[in-house]
């Protein structure tokens, strides 16, 4: 039987019908050629790729010479393949010398990663999607799962235990209407509500003190903090009745297998900020730790991100060094320098500023050049007036996008036309740590290129070091990432290549020392040993979150 992959390999000009449909639908909005605008109010003109890459190099270097290395930043807001994200981070940090850069692998990607890191010692989502079919109680927070990910919603429906499905959201979503219990709260009071639930768990005696004593740290101080979040505050501030609060606590406290999930896709879009999402994730993880609901089938607390590249911070040299290593640890920097064959001084000592800080520094004139890597719908979500303001404040604004009509592209000094996600092959990771290869099903129109090829072209003009030559193809980059992951919690050295990642793929970790068949589901923390120095999980909370004091008793 001839597969679509076989047809594409045999004739690269013969696009699949699906690919043709996608291209025909948005072709009039596609960025087809590199465009350069010499004056802010001038018109953009077509340039060759060689000219565009030279302009990028010269303008970035000019800003660095005049304003210093901290005056340049890069931001990513789209879904790149893992190999592209890794190449971007390594090139930007180790060669171009950009100190400040940030990336979002989805609306709540990095913030959830940070919550997992603080609680478990590593950005490690503990659950498998199969847990949705094994839970007695499924808690969905800020998630319209039925609409956002219908396949995962079907897994809940196929759960043979007829689980209690509790939806906690400030919106009356499609999923909320199908839940066994829907708890609606006032928008903006989500952290207070989660702390009230924690308070009720303690009050009703649903806390697993044996688990807490043996496998966690920080509960005593956490319980002192939680004492202020009485049930009356759930009524006064969240608009949630005591009966609802008691039922949630009962279901979580008495359930044999409870899993808590969040997406919070609307949070960042509505301007609540990354810190807000991270603290919500931490609050949900606290509920799982309080009740010992982790490390068993049907248990745990994990994010559910839209399909794309989760856990990318473990490999992208942006928030973390490749392999989930730390910028601030000398041995980690030395190991990365050794494997990549780069000079140790090229490895930064810190991660640099975050997305909101970079935006602020552009507004106040500290950052004068920005390289923005966008992707379709994510680019459209960027506020047009904000992008216009940033573009005016920048000496140089380079945008890499596959749309010419996005909010960022229309104000760019230099537009580098990239490909859509169906127009390239590479690896993606989802929220259960499952790695799959995504095959190309179409080819970019005009002179647009994959993000990988664009960064390679920029590197050729930049005259990068010898290490860059090893990163010649996505497959070659993946092999380097395997080496960088060796011995780390995200070890992927046991993956033999792309062929092994077709279909359902594999979940990390899968080490080279693994013998025998690889498990269909790889659940973390079954031994209740976490990735912290003492192998204990941490309670994490936001001290600044407080309730409004009320006189009600």
Short mmCIF file of C-alpha atoms in Angstrom, two decimals:
data_model
loop_
_atom_site.label_atom_id
_atom_site.label_comp_id
_atom_site.label_asym_id
_atom_site.label_seq_id
_atom_site.Cartn_x
_atom_site.Cartn_y
_atom_site.Cartn_z
CA UNK A 1 0.00 0.00 0.00
CA UNK A 2 1.40 3.40 -1.01
CA UNK A 3 1.32 5.88 1.85
CA UNK A 4 1.12 9.66 1.67
CA UNK A 5 4.74 9.76 2.89
CA UNK A 6 5.78 7.52 -0.02
CA UNK A 7 4.01 9.76 -2.53
CA UNK A 8 5.64 12.89 -1.16
CA UNK A 9 9.07 11.24 -1.19
CA UNK A 10 8.61 10.13 -4.79
CA UNK A 11 7.48 13.52 -6.08
CA UNK A 12 8.09 16.61 -3.98
CA UNK A 13 6.01 18.74 -6.32
CA UNK A 14 2.93 16.57 -5.82
CA UNK A 15 1.27 18.11 -2.77
CA UNK A 16 -1.31 16.14 -0.83
CA UNK A 17 -4.89 17.23 -1.29
CA UNK A 18 -4.96 18.31 2.35
CA UNK A 19 -1.87 20.45 1.87
CA UNK A 20 -3.30 22.03 -1.28
CA UNK A 21 -6.51 22.83 0.58
CA UNK A 22 -4.61 24.49 3.44
CA UNK A 23 -2.49 26.53 1.08
CA UNK A 24 -5.35 27.62 -1.17
CA UNK A 25 -7.32 28.83 1.84
CA UNK A 26 -4.70 31.26 3.16
CA UNK A 27 -2.43 31.82 0.17
CA UNK A 28 -3.50 35.46 -0.14
CA UNK A 29 -2.29 36.06 3.43
CA UNK A 30 0.98 34.19 3.14
CA UNK A 31 4.37 35.85 3.35
CA UNK A 32 5.96 34.83 0.04
CA UNK A 33 9.18 36.88 -0.11
CA UNK A 34 11.62 38.52 2.31
CA UNK A 35 10.58 42.17 2.71
CA UNK A 36 12.66 45.08 3.97
CA UNK A 37 11.52 48.54 5.05
CA UNK A 38 14.39 51.03 5.27
CA UNK A 39 12.28 53.77 6.90
CA UNK A 40 9.66 53.23 9.59
CA UNK A 41 6.97 54.95 7.52
CA UNK A 42 8.29 53.74 4.19
CA UNK A 43 7.04 50.92 2.04
CA UNK A 44 8.53 47.45 2.18
CA UNK A 45 10.36 46.06 -0.84
CA UNK A 46 11.28 42.54 -1.83
CA UNK A 47 14.86 41.45 -1.24
CA UNK A 48 16.73 38.22 -1.81
CA UNK A 49 17.33 35.79 1.03
CA UNK A 50 21.04 36.61 0.94
CA UNK A 51 20.27 40.32 1.25
CA UNK A 52 17.73 39.73 4.03
CA UNK A 53 20.22 37.70 6.08
CA UNK A 54 22.92 40.32 5.58
CA UNK A 55 20.52 43.07 6.71
CA UNK A 56 19.65 41.02 9.80
CA UNK A 57 23.32 40.59 10.70
CA UNK A 58 24.32 44.21 10.04
CA UNK A 59 21.39 45.79 11.86
CA UNK A 60 21.71 43.52 14.93
CA UNK A 61 25.46 44.11 15.15
CA UNK A 62 24.94 47.87 14.78
CA UNK A 63 22.57 47.92 17.76
CA UNK A 64 24.96 45.78 19.80
CA UNK A 65 27.87 48.13 19.05
CA UNK A 66 25.94 51.32 19.84
CA UNK A 67 23.78 50.22 22.78
CA UNK A 68 25.53 47.11 24.11
CA UNK A 69 24.65 43.39 24.08
CA UNK A 70 21.62 43.79 26.39
CA UNK A 71 19.87 45.99 23.83
CA UNK A 72 18.90 43.02 21.65
CA UNK A 73 16.24 40.40 22.44
CA UNK A 74 14.23 37.66 20.78
CA UNK A 75 10.73 36.40 21.48
CA UNK A 76 8.87 33.35 20.24
CA UNK A 77 5.11 32.99 20.21
CA UNK A 78 4.50 30.13 17.81
CA UNK A 79 4.71 26.36 17.51
CA UNK A 80 8.13 25.45 16.16
CA UNK A 81 9.36 21.88 16.06
CA UNK A 82 11.70 20.85 18.86
CA UNK A 83 14.72 20.88 16.55
CA UNK A 84 13.87 24.40 15.35
CA UNK A 85 13.49 25.70 18.90
CA UNK A 86 16.80 24.11 19.88
CA UNK A 87 18.57 25.61 16.85
CA UNK A 88 17.02 29.03 17.50
CA UNK A 89 18.07 29.12 21.15
CA UNK A 90 21.61 27.89 20.52
CA UNK A 91 22.20 30.28 17.62
CA UNK A 92 20.69 33.30 19.39
CA UNK A 93 22.42 32.72 22.73
CA UNK A 94 25.77 31.18 21.79
CA UNK A 95 26.53 32.96 18.50
CA UNK A 96 24.55 36.18 18.16
CA UNK A 97 25.10 36.87 21.85
CA UNK A 98 21.47 37.75 22.62
CA UNK A 99 21.19 37.69 26.38
CA UNK A 100 17.44 38.17 26.71
CA UNK A 101 14.98 35.85 25.01
CA UNK A 102 11.81 34.03 25.91
CA UNK A 103 9.56 31.45 24.35
CA UNK A 104 6.06 30.18 24.84
CA UNK A 105 5.25 26.62 23.74
CA UNK A 106 1.56 27.37 24.00
CA UNK A 107 -0.62 29.75 25.98
CA UNK A 108 0.50 28.31 29.30
CA UNK A 109 3.63 26.39 28.33
CA UNK A 110 6.54 27.95 30.19
CA UNK A 111 4.53 28.96 33.23
CA UNK A 112 3.35 25.41 33.79
CA UNK A 113 6.92 24.21 33.30
CA UNK A 114 8.06 26.52 36.08
CA UNK A 115 5.36 25.30 38.45
CA UNK A 116 6.42 21.70 37.79
CA UNK A 117 10.08 22.62 38.26
CA UNK A 118 9.44 24.27 41.62
CA UNK A 119 7.30 21.42 42.93
CA UNK A 120 9.08 18.38 41.51
CA UNK A 121 12.60 19.64 40.79
CA UNK A 122 12.18 19.31 37.04
CA UNK A 123 9.74 20.37 34.32
CA UNK A 124 8.14 16.94 34.40
CA UNK A 125 4.37 16.51 33.88
CA UNK A 126 3.70 13.39 35.98
CA UNK A 127 0.50 12.14 34.32
CA UNK A 128 -0.31 10.13 31.23
CA UNK A 129 -3.39 10.87 29.16
CA UNK A 130 -4.42 7.32 30.02
CA UNK A 131 -5.03 8.55 33.56
CA UNK A 132 -8.17 10.22 32.24
CA UNK A 133 -9.56 6.70 31.77
CA UNK A 134 -8.50 5.49 35.23
CA UNK A 135 -9.53 8.34 37.54
CA UNK A 136 -12.48 8.22 39.90
CA UNK A 137 -12.47 12.00 39.97
CA UNK A 138 -11.32 14.27 37.14
CA UNK A 139 -10.91 17.97 37.96
CA UNK A 140 -10.65 20.31 34.95
CA UNK A 141 -9.60 23.84 35.86
CA UNK A 142 -9.91 26.58 33.25
CA UNK A 143 -10.24 23.95 30.56
CA UNK A 144 -12.86 23.67 27.84
CA UNK A 145 -11.49 20.23 27.05
CA UNK A 146 -14.48 19.05 25.01
CA UNK A 147 -13.84 21.87 22.55
CA UNK A 148 -10.06 22.30 22.82
CA UNK A 149 -9.10 18.62 22.68
CA UNK A 150 -12.05 16.36 21.77
CA UNK A 151 -9.86 13.23 21.70
CA UNK A 152 -8.94 13.64 25.36
CA UNK A 153 -12.57 14.35 26.23
CA UNK A 154 -13.46 11.04 24.59
CA UNK A 155 -10.97 9.32 26.89
CA UNK A 156 -12.93 10.62 29.88
CA UNK A 157 -16.16 9.35 28.32
CA UNK A 158 -14.55 5.92 27.87
CA UNK A 159 -13.50 5.77 31.53
CA UNK A 160 -15.12 2.54 32.83
CA UNK A 161 -15.36 3.92 36.38
CA UNK A 162 -17.95 6.59 35.49
CA UNK A 163 -15.82 9.32 37.06
CA UNK A 164 -16.99 12.46 38.75
CA UNK A 165 -16.01 15.25 36.33
CA UNK A 166 -15.66 18.58 38.13
CA UNK A 167 -15.22 21.66 35.95
CA UNK A 168 -14.03 24.80 37.74
CA UNK A 169 -14.17 27.82 35.46
CA UNK A 170 -15.38 31.41 35.36
CA UNK A 171 -16.88 30.69 31.91
CA UNK A 172 -19.91 28.53 31.10
CA UNK A 173 -18.06 26.39 28.58
CA UNK A 174 -19.18 23.47 26.48
CA UNK A 175 -17.29 21.20 28.85
CA UNK A 176 -18.94 22.77 31.90
CA UNK A 177 -22.37 21.89 30.53
CA UNK A 178 -21.34 18.22 30.23
CA UNK A 179 -19.68 17.95 33.66
CA UNK A 180 -21.18 16.11 36.61
CA UNK A 181 -20.49 19.26 38.64
CA UNK A 182 -19.75 22.76 37.37
CA UNK A 183 -18.39 25.34 39.81
CA UNK A 184 -18.44 28.87 38.44
CA UNK A 185 -16.44 31.59 40.17
CA UNK A 186 -15.89 35.30 39.67
CA UNK A 187 -13.21 36.00 37.08
CA UNK A 188 -9.89 36.96 38.64
CA UNK A 189 -10.47 35.10 41.93
CA UNK A 190 -9.13 31.71 40.82
CA UNK A 191 -6.12 31.64 43.16
CA UNK A 192 -8.27 32.58 46.16
CA UNK A 193 -10.73 29.80 45.27
CA UNK A 194 -7.99 27.15 45.00
CA UNK A 195 -6.59 28.24 48.34
CA UNK A 196 -10.08 28.03 49.85
CA UNK A 197 -10.32 24.46 48.55
CA UNK A 198 -6.97 23.67 50.22
CA UNK A 199 -8.27 25.23 53.43
CA UNK A 200 -11.41 23.06 53.27
CA UNK A 201 -9.34 19.91 52.71
CA UNK A 202 -7.50 20.64 55.95
CA UNK A 203 -10.66 21.59 57.81
CA UNK A 204 -12.49 18.40 56.80
CA UNK A 205 -9.54 16.12 57.57
CA UNK A 206 -8.86 15.04 53.98
CA UNK A 207 -5.11 15.58 54.22
CA UNK A 208 -2.73 12.60 53.80
CA UNK A 209 -0.28 13.47 56.57
CA UNK A 210 1.75 10.26 56.17
CA UNK A 211 2.41 11.03 52.50
CA UNK A 212 3.22 14.66 53.32
CA UNK A 213 5.70 13.70 56.07
CA UNK A 214 7.51 11.11 53.97
CA UNK A 215 7.52 12.70 50.52
CA UNK A 216 7.13 16.50 50.73
CA UNK A 217 8.54 19.65 52.26
CA UNK A 218 6.95 22.98 53.17
CA UNK A 219 3.48 21.86 54.24
CA UNK A 220 3.60 23.40 57.72
CA UNK A 221 4.27 26.90 56.39
CA UNK A 222 1.80 26.34 53.57
CA UNK A 223 -0.96 25.38 56.02
CA UNK A 224 -0.26 28.55 58.04
CA UNK A 225 -0.67 30.60 54.87
CA UNK A 226 -3.85 28.75 53.86
CA UNK A 227 -5.50 29.43 57.24
CA UNK A 228 -6.70 32.86 56.07
CA UNK A 229 -8.72 31.44 53.13
CA UNK A 230 -11.88 30.53 55.02
CA UNK A 231 -15.08 29.29 53.31
CA UNK A 232 -16.66 32.69 53.82
CA UNK A 233 -14.07 34.21 51.51
CA UNK A 234 -15.13 31.77 48.81
CA UNK A 235 -18.61 33.29 49.10
CA UNK A 236 -17.61 36.93 49.46
CA UNK A 237 -14.84 37.09 46.86
CA UNK A 238 -15.28 34.11 44.52
CA UNK A 239 -19.04 33.83 44.47
CA UNK A 240 -18.82 30.11 45.30
CA UNK A 241 -21.13 28.67 47.93
CA UNK A 242 -19.92 26.68 50.92
CA UNK A 243 -21.85 23.63 49.71
CA UNK A 244 -19.91 23.61 46.43
CA UNK A 245 -16.65 24.08 48.31
CA UNK A 246 -17.42 21.17 50.61
CA UNK A 247 -18.37 18.88 47.72
CA UNK A 248 -15.14 19.66 45.84
CA UNK A 249 -13.09 18.96 48.96
CA UNK A 250 -15.02 15.74 49.59
CA UNK A 251 -14.57 14.46 46.04
CA UNK A 252 -10.84 15.25 46.02
CA UNK A 253 -10.32 14.03 49.59
CA UNK A 254 -12.30 10.81 49.39
CA UNK A 255 -11.51 9.85 45.81
CA UNK A 256 -9.22 6.84 45.45
CA UNK A 257 -7.76 8.12 42.18
CA UNK A 258 -7.98 11.85 41.55
CA UNK A 259 -6.37 13.70 38.63
CA UNK A 260 -6.27 17.47 38.29
CA UNK A 261 -5.74 19.12 34.91
CA UNK A 262 -5.47 22.69 33.67
CA UNK A 263 -5.12 24.52 30.38
CA UNK A 264 -5.99 28.16 31.18
CA UNK A 265 -5.77 29.10 27.51
CA UNK A 266 -7.78 32.27 28.07
CA UNK A 267 -5.59 33.51 30.93
CA UNK A 268 -2.66 34.93 28.99
CA UNK A 269 -4.87 36.08 26.13
CA UNK A 270 -6.95 38.14 28.54
CA UNK A 271 -3.81 39.79 29.92
CA UNK A 272 -3.54 38.09 33.31
CA UNK A 273 0.15 37.37 32.73
CA UNK A 274 2.50 34.40 32.98
CA UNK A 275 3.06 34.67 36.72
CA UNK A 276 -0.66 34.32 37.28
CA UNK A 277 -0.85 31.08 35.30
CA UNK A 278 2.22 29.67 37.06
CA UNK A 279 0.77 30.24 40.52
CA UNK A 280 -2.52 28.60 39.51
CA UNK A 281 -0.58 25.54 38.35
CA UNK A 282 1.30 25.47 41.67
CA UNK A 283 -1.98 25.70 43.60
CA UNK A 284 -3.39 22.70 41.75
CA UNK A 285 -0.21 20.70 42.33
CA UNK A 286 -0.53 21.54 46.05
CA UNK A 287 -3.97 19.90 46.12
CA UNK A 288 -2.51 16.68 44.69
CA UNK A 289 0.35 16.70 47.20
CA UNK A 290 -1.94 17.37 50.16
CA UNK A 291 -3.98 14.27 49.37
CA UNK A 292 -1.13 12.04 48.14
CA UNK A 293 -2.71 11.82 44.70
CA UNK A 294 0.41 11.27 42.62
CA UNK A 295 2.51 8.43 41.23
CA UNK A 296 -0.41 6.02 40.74
CA UNK A 297 -2.67 5.28 37.76
CA UNK A 298 -5.47 7.81 37.56
CA UNK A 299 -3.70 10.27 39.88
CA UNK A 300 -1.65 13.44 39.57
CA UNK A 301 -1.67 17.07 38.49
CA UNK A 302 -0.66 17.99 34.94
CA UNK A 303 -1.21 20.66 32.29
CA UNK A 304 -3.02 19.94 29.06
CA UNK A 305 -1.59 22.20 26.39
CA UNK A 306 -2.82 22.46 22.83
CA UNK A 307 -0.96 20.06 20.50
CA UNK A 308 2.55 21.37 19.92
CA UNK A 309 5.93 21.37 21.59
CA UNK A 310 5.67 21.16 25.37
CA UNK A 311 8.71 20.72 27.57
CA UNK A 312 10.62 22.69 24.92
CA UNK A 313 12.39 24.70 27.64
CA UNK A 314 14.37 21.54 28.40
CA UNK A 315 16.12 21.77 25.04
CA UNK A 316 15.99 25.34 23.78
CA UNK A 317 18.84 27.21 25.56
CA UNK A 318 16.35 29.91 26.51
CA UNK A 319 15.07 29.25 30.02
CA UNK A 320 17.28 26.19 30.49
CA UNK A 321 20.40 24.81 28.84
CA UNK A 322 19.82 21.82 26.55
CA UNK A 323 18.99 18.59 28.36
CA UNK A 324 17.25 20.43 31.19
CA UNK A 325 20.54 21.78 32.53
CA UNK A 326 20.99 25.00 34.50
CA UNK A 327 22.71 28.18 33.30
CA UNK A 328 23.92 28.92 36.83
CA UNK A 329 25.61 25.56 37.45
CA UNK A 330 29.22 25.55 36.25
CA UNK A 331 29.35 21.81 35.56
CA UNK A 332 26.20 22.08 33.41
CA UNK A 333 27.70 24.91 31.36
CA UNK A 334 30.92 22.96 30.93
CA UNK A 335 29.07 19.83 29.84
CA UNK A 336 27.05 21.72 27.22
CA UNK A 337 30.19 23.48 25.94
CA UNK A 338 31.98 20.12 25.73
CA UNK A 339 29.22 18.37 23.78
CA UNK A 340 28.51 21.27 21.45
CA UNK A 341 32.21 22.08 20.95
CA UNK A 342 31.69 25.75 21.77
CA UNK A 343 33.95 27.96 23.86
CA UNK A 344 32.85 27.96 27.53
CA UNK A 345 32.63 31.77 27.56
CA UNK A 346 29.87 31.55 24.93
CA UNK A 347 27.57 29.83 27.42
CA UNK A 348 25.63 32.47 29.43
CA UNK A 349 25.59 32.42 33.23
CA UNK A 350 21.85 33.15 33.47
CA UNK A 351 18.65 32.72 31.53
CA UNK A 352 17.94 36.42 30.93
CA UNK A 353 14.74 38.42 31.13
CA UNK A 354 11.23 37.08 30.65
CA UNK A 355 8.56 38.00 28.11
CA UNK A 356 6.87 40.80 30.15
CA UNK A 357 10.25 42.29 31.16
CA UNK A 358 11.42 42.36 27.55
CA UNK A 359 8.24 44.15 26.47
CA UNK A 360 8.71 46.68 29.30
CA UNK A 361 12.35 47.30 28.35
CA UNK A 362 11.36 48.00 24.75
CA UNK A 363 8.76 50.48 25.96
CA UNK A 364 11.30 52.37 28.11
CA UNK A 365 14.04 52.26 25.47
CA UNK A 366 16.47 49.74 27.00
CA UNK A 367 16.01 47.18 24.22
CA UNK A 368 16.47 48.58 20.72
CA UNK A 369 16.33 45.47 18.49
CA UNK A 370 13.85 42.60 18.57
CA UNK A 371 13.68 39.34 16.64
CA UNK A 372 10.11 38.04 16.86
CA UNK A 373 9.32 34.51 15.73
CA UNK A 374 5.55 34.11 15.27
CA UNK A 375 3.19 31.49 13.94
CA UNK A 376 -0.21 32.19 12.46
CA UNK A 377 -3.02 32.30 15.01
CA UNK A 378 -0.61 33.12 17.84
CA UNK A 379 0.61 36.12 15.88
CA UNK A 380 -2.96 37.36 15.46
CA UNK A 381 -3.48 37.32 19.22
CA UNK A 382 -0.76 39.90 19.78
CA UNK A 383 -2.28 43.28 20.46
CA UNK A 384 -1.94 45.39 17.30
CA UNK A 385 -1.52 48.71 19.12
CA UNK A 386 1.13 47.24 21.41
CA UNK A 387 3.06 45.84 18.44
CA UNK A 388 2.82 49.23 16.72
CA UNK A 389 4.19 50.96 19.83
CA UNK A 390 7.05 48.46 20.17
CA UNK A 391 7.97 48.79 16.49
CA UNK A 392 8.22 52.58 16.84
CA UNK A 393 10.49 52.26 19.89
CA UNK A 394 12.84 49.80 18.19
CA UNK A 395 15.75 50.67 15.96
CA UNK A 396 15.31 47.30 14.27
CA UNK A 397 12.31 44.96 14.29
CA UNK A 398 12.76 41.60 12.54
CA UNK A 399 9.72 39.32 12.24
CA UNK A 400 9.76 35.67 11.17
CA UNK A 401 6.23 34.61 10.26
CA UNK A 402 4.31 32.67 7.63
CA UNK A 403 1.61 35.35 7.40
CA UNK A 404 2.11 38.78 5.88
CA UNK A 405 -1.06 40.10 7.53
CA UNK A 406 -0.31 39.36 11.20
CA UNK A 407 -0.13 42.22 13.70
CA UNK A 408 3.65 41.94 13.86
CA UNK A 409 4.40 41.41 10.16
CA UNK A 410 2.73 44.63 9.03
CA UNK A 411 5.00 46.72 11.28
CA UNK A 412 8.24 44.78 10.69
CA UNK A 413 11.40 46.42 9.38
CA UNK A 414 12.43 43.00 8.05
CA UNK A 415 9.99 40.17 7.34
CA UNK A 416 11.40 36.67 6.95
CA UNK A 417 8.72 34.43 5.37
CA UNK A 418 8.48 31.09 7.16
CA UNK A 419 6.48 27.92 6.63
CA UNK A 420 3.33 26.63 8.29
CA UNK A 421 3.61 23.63 10.62
CA UNK A 422 2.28 21.20 7.95
CA UNK A 423 5.09 22.27 5.63
CA UNK A 424 7.99 20.79 7.60
CA UNK A 425 9.11 17.61 9.34
CA UNK A 426 10.23 17.53 12.95
CA UNK A 427 9.56 16.35 16.47
CA UNK A 428 6.85 17.61 18.83
CA UNK A 429 6.23 16.88 22.52
CA UNK A 430 2.84 16.96 24.21
CA UNK A 431 1.72 17.35 27.82
CA UNK A 432 2.26 13.68 28.69
CA UNK A 433 5.91 13.95 27.56
CA UNK A 434 5.12 11.97 24.40
CA UNK A 435 7.50 12.62 21.52
CA UNK A 436 6.19 12.19 17.98
CA UNK A 437 7.54 12.99 14.56
CA UNK A 438 5.32 15.28 12.51
CA UNK A 439 5.75 14.61 8.78
CA UNK A 440 5.55 17.26 6.10
CA UNK A 441 2.31 17.14 4.13
CA UNK A 442 2.72 20.31 2.05
CA UNK A 443 5.40 22.67 0.76
CA UNK A 444 5.71 26.40 1.48
CA UNK A 445 4.65 28.75 -1.32
CA UNK A 446 6.81 31.38 -2.96
CA UNK A 447 10.21 31.83 -1.35
CA UNK A 448 9.06 30.96 2.15
CA UNK A 449 11.30 28.55 4.06
CA UNK A 450 11.02 26.45 7.18
CA UNK A 451 12.18 28.17 10.36
CA UNK A 452 15.04 25.68 10.50
CA UNK A 453 16.31 26.69 7.06
CA UNK A 454 15.91 30.39 7.88
CA UNK A 455 18.08 30.09 10.99
CA UNK A 456 20.63 28.07 9.01
CA UNK A 457 20.78 30.86 6.41
CA UNK A 458 21.22 33.49 9.12
CA UNK A 459 24.01 31.38 10.61
CA UNK A 460 25.81 31.12 7.28
CA UNK A 461 25.93 34.91 6.95
CA UNK A 462 26.87 35.30 10.62
CA UNK A 463 29.85 32.99 10.07
CA UNK A 464 29.13 30.83 13.08
CA UNK A 465 31.56 28.47 14.77
CA UNK A 466 32.27 24.89 13.75
CA UNK A 467 29.59 23.52 16.11
CA UNK A 468 26.88 25.04 13.93
CA UNK A 469 27.85 22.83 10.99
CA UNK A 470 26.84 19.72 12.98
CA UNK A 471 23.30 21.10 13.27
CA UNK A 472 22.75 20.72 9.54
CA UNK A 473 19.35 18.99 9.52
CA UNK A 474 16.53 18.43 12.02
CA UNK A 475 17.62 14.79 12.34
CA UNK A 476 21.19 15.85 13.11
CA UNK A 477 19.97 18.28 15.76
CA UNK A 478 17.84 15.56 17.35
CA UNK A 479 20.92 13.34 17.68
CA UNK A 480 22.77 16.16 19.46
CA UNK A 481 19.82 16.69 21.79
CA UNK A 482 19.90 13.00 22.66
CA UNK A 483 23.54 13.33 23.71
CA UNK A 484 22.78 16.43 25.77
CA UNK A 485 19.94 14.64 27.59
CA UNK A 486 22.04 11.68 28.76
CA UNK A 487 21.62 11.02 32.48
CA UNK A 488 19.01 13.76 32.88
CA UNK A 489 15.36 13.24 33.92
CA UNK A 490 14.42 13.97 30.29
CA UNK A 491 16.84 11.34 28.95
CA UNK A 492 15.98 10.44 25.33
CA UNK A 493 19.15 8.53 24.45
CA UNK A 494 17.17 5.32 23.97
CA UNK A 495 15.25 6.69 20.98
CA UNK A 496 16.69 5.10 17.85
CA UNK A 497 15.47 7.74 15.41
CA UNK A 498 12.46 9.30 13.73
CA UNK A 499 11.09 5.92 12.62
CA UNK A 500 10.58 4.93 16.26
CA UNK A 501 8.62 8.17 16.85
CA UNK A 502 6.03 7.61 14.13
CA UNK A 503 2.47 6.86 15.15
CA UNK A 504 1.95 7.08 18.92
CA UNK A 505 5.61 7.92 19.59
CA UNK A 506 7.40 7.51 22.94
CA UNK A 507 7.34 9.28 26.30
CA UNK A 508 10.51 10.55 27.88
CA UNK A 509 12.46 9.41 29.74
CA UNK A 510 13.66 6.55 27.56
CA UNK A 511 17.34 5.96 28.22
CA UNK A 512 19.96 4.07 26.27
CA UNK A 513 20.24 1.60 29.15
CA UNK A 514 16.58 0.59 28.76
CA UNK A 515 16.16 -3.08 27.87
CA UNK A 516 13.08 -4.88 26.67
CA UNK A 517 9.86 -3.39 25.27
CA UNK A 518 9.13 0.24 26.04
CA UNK A 519 5.98 0.75 28.11
CA UNK A 520 2.97 2.17 26.30
CA UNK A 521 2.56 4.64 29.16
CA UNK A 522 5.40 6.08 31.20
CA UNK A 523 4.02 7.56 34.42
CA UNK A 524 6.43 9.54 36.60
CA UNK A 525 7.01 9.32 40.37
CA UNK A 526 5.60 5.82 40.85
CA UNK A 527 8.47 5.31 43.30
CA UNK A 528 7.54 8.62 44.99
CA UNK A 529 11.07 9.90 44.44
CA UNK A 530 11.12 13.37 42.95
CA UNK A 531 13.88 15.23 41.12
CA UNK A 532 14.77 17.50 44.04
CA UNK A 533 18.07 17.04 45.96
CA UNK A 534 16.31 15.19 48.81
CA UNK A 535 13.84 13.50 46.42
CA UNK A 536 10.88 15.20 48.13
CA UNK A 537 8.23 17.35 46.43
CA UNK A 538 7.76 20.98 47.47
CA UNK A 539 4.65 22.96 48.38
CA UNK A 540 4.82 26.25 46.50
CA UNK A 541 2.53 29.24 46.91
CA UNK A 542 2.35 32.94 46.17
CA UNK A 543 2.74 34.91 49.38
CA UNK A 544 1.34 38.09 47.85
CA UNK A 545 -2.03 36.45 47.15
CA UNK A 546 -4.32 37.35 50.00
CA UNK A 547 -8.01 37.60 50.65
CA UNK A 548 -9.87 40.77 51.42
CA UNK A 549 -10.44 40.72 55.16
CA UNK A 550 -14.10 40.63 56.07
CA UNK A 551 -15.93 41.12 59.33
CA UNK A 552 -18.18 38.10 58.69
CA UNK A 553 -17.72 35.28 61.15
#
